[in-house]
mmCIF file of C-alpha atoms in Angstrom:
data_model
loop_
_atom_site.group_PDB
_atom_site.id
_atom_site.type_symbol
_atom_site.label_atom_id
_atom_site.label_comp_id
_atom_site.label_asym_id
_atom_site.label_seq_id
_atom_site.Cartn_x
_atom_site.Cartn_y
_atom_site.Cartn_z
ATOM 1 C CA SER A 208 58.082 149.343 95.445
ATOM 2 C CA GLY A 209 60.127 151.336 92.955
ATOM 3 C CA ALA A 210 60.012 154.726 94.679
ATOM 4 C CA SER A 211 61.690 155.688 97.939
ATOM 5 C CA SER A 212 59.725 157.283 100.773
ATOM 6 C CA TRP A 213 61.525 160.563 99.926
ATOM 7 C CA ILE A 214 60.075 160.497 96.380
ATOM 8 C CA SER A 215 56.602 159.589 97.672
ATOM 9 C CA THR A 216 56.549 162.356 100.281
ATOM 10 C CA ARG A 217 57.954 165.030 97.952
ATOM 11 C CA THR A 218 55.609 164.008 95.122
ATOM 12 C CA GLU A 219 52.571 164.300 97.363
ATOM 13 C CA ARG A 220 53.733 167.696 98.649
ATOM 14 C CA ARG A 221 54.409 169.028 95.116
ATOM 15 C CA LEU A 222 51.075 167.799 93.741
ATOM 16 C CA LYS A 223 49.219 169.508 96.584
ATOM 17 C CA GLU A 224 51.182 172.723 95.900
ATOM 18 C CA VAL A 225 49.916 172.765 92.300
ATOM 19 C CA GLY A 226 46.311 172.081 93.352
ATOM 20 C CA VAL A 227 45.952 168.310 92.965
ATOM 21 C CA LYS A 228 43.562 166.720 95.472
ATOM 22 C CA ILE A 229 44.983 163.437 96.803
ATOM 23 C CA ILE A 230 42.913 160.697 98.432
ATOM 24 C CA LEU A 231 44.862 157.808 99.961
ATOM 25 C CA GLY A 232 43.679 154.557 101.531
ATOM 26 C CA ASN A 233 40.231 154.691 99.941
ATOM 27 C CA PRO A 234 40.246 152.659 96.715
ATOM 28 C CA ILE A 235 37.828 153.130 93.825
ATOM 29 C CA ILE A 236 35.269 150.310 93.801
ATOM 30 C CA GLY A 237 33.059 151.521 90.966
ATOM 31 C CA ALA A 238 32.426 154.146 88.331
ATOM 32 C CA SER A 239 29.396 155.593 86.577
ATOM 33 C CA PRO A 240 29.395 157.844 83.480
ATOM 34 C CA ASP A 241 29.882 160.932 85.688
ATOM 35 C CA ALA A 242 31.241 159.807 89.091
ATOM 36 C CA ILE A 243 33.580 157.389 90.809
ATOM 37 C CA ILE A 244 32.572 155.523 93.955
ATOM 38 C CA LEU A 245 35.139 155.010 96.706
ATOM 39 C CA GLU A 246 35.267 152.152 99.191
ATOM 40 C CA ASN A 247 33.732 154.366 101.917
ATOM 41 C CA ASP A 248 30.734 154.965 99.570
ATOM 42 C CA GLN A 249 31.889 158.528 98.865
ATOM 43 C CA SER A 250 31.018 159.634 95.331
ATOM 44 C CA ILE A 251 33.263 162.033 93.406
ATOM 45 C CA LYS A 252 31.893 163.710 90.271
ATOM 46 C CA TYR A 253 34.077 164.108 87.176
ATOM 47 C CA ASP A 254 33.881 165.434 83.635
ATOM 48 C CA ILE A 255 36.755 163.310 82.284
ATOM 49 C CA LEU A 256 38.085 160.171 83.965
ATOM 50 C CA ILE A 257 41.606 159.007 83.103
ATOM 51 C CA TRP A 258 42.432 155.653 84.670
ATOM 52 C CA THR A 259 46.186 155.144 85.044
ATOM 53 C CA ALA A 260 46.540 152.656 87.881
ATOM 54 C CA GLY A 261 46.980 148.933 88.015
ATOM 55 C CA VAL A 262 49.144 146.313 86.397
ATOM 56 C CA VAL A 263 48.021 142.719 86.091
ATOM 57 C CA ALA A 264 50.195 139.815 85.043
ATOM 58 C CA ASN A 265 49.639 138.091 81.717
ATOM 59 C CA SER A 266 47.004 135.341 82.001
ATOM 60 C CA LEU A 267 49.489 132.873 80.480
ATOM 61 C CA ALA A 268 50.950 132.527 83.991
ATOM 62 C CA LEU A 269 47.731 130.861 85.191
ATOM 63 C CA LYS A 270 48.428 127.905 82.886
ATOM 64 C CA ILE A 271 51.483 126.814 84.903
ATOM 65 C CA SER A 272 50.141 123.927 86.970
ATOM 66 C CA GLY A 273 51.119 123.977 90.636
ATOM 67 C CA ALA A 274 52.642 127.463 90.536
ATOM 68 C CA LYS A 275 52.047 129.889 93.400
ATOM 69 C CA PHE A 276 50.522 133.320 92.767
ATOM 70 C CA ASP A 277 50.138 136.631 94.554
ATOM 71 C CA ASP A 278 46.851 138.569 94.645
ATOM 72 C CA ARG A 279 47.496 140.104 91.178
ATOM 73 C CA ALA A 280 48.012 136.695 89.514
ATOM 74 C CA CYS A 281 51.788 137.224 89.398
ATOM 75 C CA LEU A 282 53.950 134.135 89.693
ATOM 76 C CA ILE A 283 55.788 134.002 93.004
ATOM 77 C CA VAL A 284 59.473 133.460 92.326
ATOM 78 C CA ASP A 285 62.446 132.651 94.533
ATOM 79 C CA ASP A 286 65.724 134.524 94.836
ATOM 80 C CA HIS A 287 66.880 133.126 91.470
ATOM 81 C CA LEU A 288 63.610 134.198 89.741
ATOM 82 C CA ARG A 289 62.506 130.555 89.510
ATOM 83 C CA VAL A 290 58.761 129.963 89.678
ATOM 84 C CA ILE A 291 57.984 128.266 92.988
ATOM 85 C CA PRO A 292 58.026 125.179 93.229
ATOM 86 C CA TYR A 293 59.879 124.595 89.929
ATOM 87 C CA GLU A 294 63.637 124.470 89.303
ATOM 88 C CA ASN A 295 63.483 124.996 85.523
ATOM 89 C CA ILE A 296 60.767 127.629 85.020
ATOM 90 C CA PHE A 297 61.717 131.289 85.422
ATOM 91 C CA ALA A 298 59.597 134.435 85.374
ATOM 92 C CA ILE A 299 60.570 138.096 85.095
ATOM 93 C CA GLY A 300 58.894 141.470 84.645
ATOM 94 C CA ASP A 301 55.184 142.041 85.238
ATOM 95 C CA MET A 302 54.605 138.296 85.438
ATOM 96 C CA ALA A 303 56.919 137.783 88.427
ATOM 97 C CA PHE A 304 56.458 138.687 92.070
ATOM 98 C CA CYS A 305 59.511 138.544 94.303
ATOM 99 C CA SER A 306 58.138 138.608 97.799
ATOM 100 C CA SER A 307 60.195 139.582 100.832
ATOM 101 C CA VAL A 308 59.532 136.042 102.097
ATOM 102 C CA GLY A 309 60.901 134.216 99.029
ATOM 103 C CA ALA A 310 63.275 136.820 97.660
ATOM 104 C CA VAL A 311 63.071 140.587 97.406
ATOM 105 C CA GLY A 312 60.396 143.191 96.824
ATOM 106 C CA SER A 313 60.335 144.790 93.384
ATOM 107 C CA SER A 314 58.010 146.921 91.313
ATOM 108 C CA MET A 315 56.323 146.350 87.962
ATOM 109 C CA THR A 316 58.398 148.752 85.873
ATOM 110 C CA ALA A 317 60.373 148.458 82.646
ATOM 111 C CA GLN A 318 63.633 149.172 84.498
ATOM 112 C CA VAL A 319 63.064 146.244 86.861
ATOM 113 C CA ALA A 320 62.111 143.916 83.973
ATOM 114 C CA ILE A 321 65.274 144.884 82.046
ATOM 115 C CA ALA A 322 67.458 144.265 85.110
ATOM 116 C CA GLN A 323 65.757 140.915 85.702
ATOM 117 C CA GLY A 324 66.232 139.973 82.039
ATOM 118 C CA ARG A 325 69.967 140.723 82.233
ATOM 119 C CA TYR A 326 70.268 138.738 85.448
ATOM 120 C CA LEU A 327 68.372 135.785 83.971
ATOM 121 C CA ALA A 328 70.439 135.751 80.744
ATOM 122 C CA HIS A 329 73.622 135.666 82.847
ATOM 123 C CA THR A 330 72.163 132.980 85.150
ATOM 124 C CA LEU A 331 71.018 130.721 82.290
ATOM 125 C CA LYS A 332 74.461 130.960 80.707
ATOM 126 C CA ARG A 333 76.031 129.885 84.005
ATOM 127 C CA ILE A 334 73.546 127.013 84.359
ATOM 128 C CA LEU A 335 74.315 125.785 80.813
ATOM 129 C CA HIS A 336 78.031 125.804 81.634
ATOM 130 C CA LYS A 337 77.341 124.026 84.947
ATOM 131 C CA ARG A 338 78.684 126.921 87.019
ATOM 132 C CA ALA A 339 77.404 128.283 90.317
ATOM 133 C CA VAL A 340 74.604 130.838 90.123
ATOM 134 C CA PHE A 341 74.125 133.876 92.309
ATOM 135 C CA ARG A 342 70.880 135.181 93.738
ATOM 136 C CA TYR A 343 69.038 138.116 92.199
ATOM 137 C CA TYR A 344 69.298 141.384 94.132
ATOM 138 C CA PHE A 345 66.708 144.074 93.575
ATOM 139 C CA ARG A 346 68.279 147.501 93.206
ATOM 140 C CA ARG A 347 65.963 150.429 93.665
ATOM 141 C CA PRO A 348 65.834 152.225 90.313
ATOM 142 C CA LYS A 349 67.218 155.727 89.951
ATOM 143 C CA LEU A 350 64.274 158.044 89.373
ATOM 144 C CA VAL A 351 63.737 161.416 87.748
ATOM 145 C CA VAL A 352 60.109 162.455 88.193
ATOM 146 C CA PRO A 353 58.930 165.582 86.331
ATOM 147 C CA LEU A 354 56.147 167.344 88.259
ATOM 148 C CA GLY A 355 55.143 170.440 86.364
ATOM 149 C CA VAL A 356 56.911 173.142 84.422
ATOM 150 C CA GLN A 357 60.614 173.387 85.271
ATOM 151 C CA TYR A 358 60.321 171.077 88.289
ATOM 152 C CA ALA A 359 61.453 167.492 88.817
ATOM 153 C CA LEU A 360 62.410 165.207 91.680
ATOM 154 C CA VAL A 361 65.670 163.266 91.372
ATOM 155 C CA ASP A 362 66.505 160.203 93.484
ATOM 156 C CA LEU A 363 69.834 158.624 92.571
ATOM 157 C CA GLY A 364 69.980 156.707 95.840
ATOM 158 C CA TRP A 365 73.068 158.459 97.172
ATOM 159 C CA LEU A 366 71.872 161.881 95.978
ATOM 160 C CA LYS A 367 68.404 163.415 96.112
ATOM 161 C CA PHE A 368 67.326 166.863 94.931
ATOM 162 C CA SER A 369 64.358 168.674 93.426
ATOM 163 C CA GLY A 370 63.292 171.780 91.556
ATOM 164 C CA PHE A 371 64.769 173.449 88.486
ATOM 165 C CA LEU A 372 68.043 171.523 88.679
ATOM 166 C CA GLY A 373 66.071 168.264 88.630
ATOM 167 C CA TRP A 374 64.180 169.483 85.585
ATOM 168 C CA CYS A 375 67.499 170.296 83.832
ATOM 169 C CA LEU A 376 68.685 166.733 84.490
ATOM 170 C CA LYS A 377 65.401 165.400 83.097
ATOM 171 C CA CYS A 378 65.939 167.453 79.927
ATOM 172 C CA ALA A 379 69.514 166.155 79.577
ATOM 173 C CA ILE A 380 68.300 162.560 79.929
ATOM 174 C CA ALA A 381 65.597 163.194 77.312
ATOM 175 C CA PHE A 382 68.200 164.619 74.928
ATOM 176 C CA HIS A 383 70.502 161.642 75.433
ATOM 177 C CA TYR A 384 67.628 159.252 74.738
ATOM 178 C CA LEU A 385 66.610 161.134 71.583
ATOM 179 C CA THR A 386 70.178 160.915 70.235
ATOM 180 C CA THR A 387 70.024 157.115 70.547
ATOM 181 C CA ILE A 388 66.937 156.806 68.314
ATOM 182 C CA LEU A 389 67.129 159.809 65.949
ATOM 183 C CA PRO A 390 69.748 161.524 63.811
ATOM 184 C CA TRP A 391 71.394 164.416 65.689
ATOM 185 C CA SER A 392 69.598 167.176 63.768
ATOM 186 C CA LYS A 393 66.154 165.656 64.434
ATOM 187 C CA ALA A 394 67.060 164.895 68.051
ATOM 188 C CA ILE A 395 68.057 168.527 68.646
ATOM 189 C CA ARG A 396 64.832 169.807 67.040
ATOM 190 C CA ARG A 397 62.664 167.436 69.114
ATOM 191 C CA TRP A 398 64.569 168.246 72.279
ATOM 192 C CA ARG A 399 64.326 172.023 71.749
ATOM 193 C CA HIS A 400 60.579 171.691 71.104
ATOM 194 C CA GLY A 401 60.188 169.834 74.420
ATOM 195 C CA TRP A 402 62.409 172.297 76.270
#
């Protein structure tokens, strides 16, 4: 997965602190206009339901004859992101599943897809020039997770912290991003509005 156990534990703790009820290990199996039904037949009433979970691979993957799939219809790839059993078909992003058996575990996030795309571009260039290729290594993404006003979790791998300092880092990252897509004056206005 993309998040470390530290992020998962701290996120759960913070959400409970701000009054969020968390139910784990009991998936939703149905919904009516005013309630969700859990696997244990428990019914939870709601006024507004916002569904934010679940990523499914593009159905185009199913058209690859002989390919192997995981339970979400993702193509199972090897440690060079080649679709098993093929040597010349590659898959990255939400369409690819790198299992711990065939390669490495990874999550369906934009950061992972970008890293896989860079790896694959480099690998294809090496293949075209008939040079040796190196296996793909999944690197856990660095995460900044905002969880309420003036609070964020930060996991840089070698450094983990939370609270107001994490929120300040999140704001700095947002400002940097805004300066890459907007003129400085507009970026500053947008950033100050968000701050």
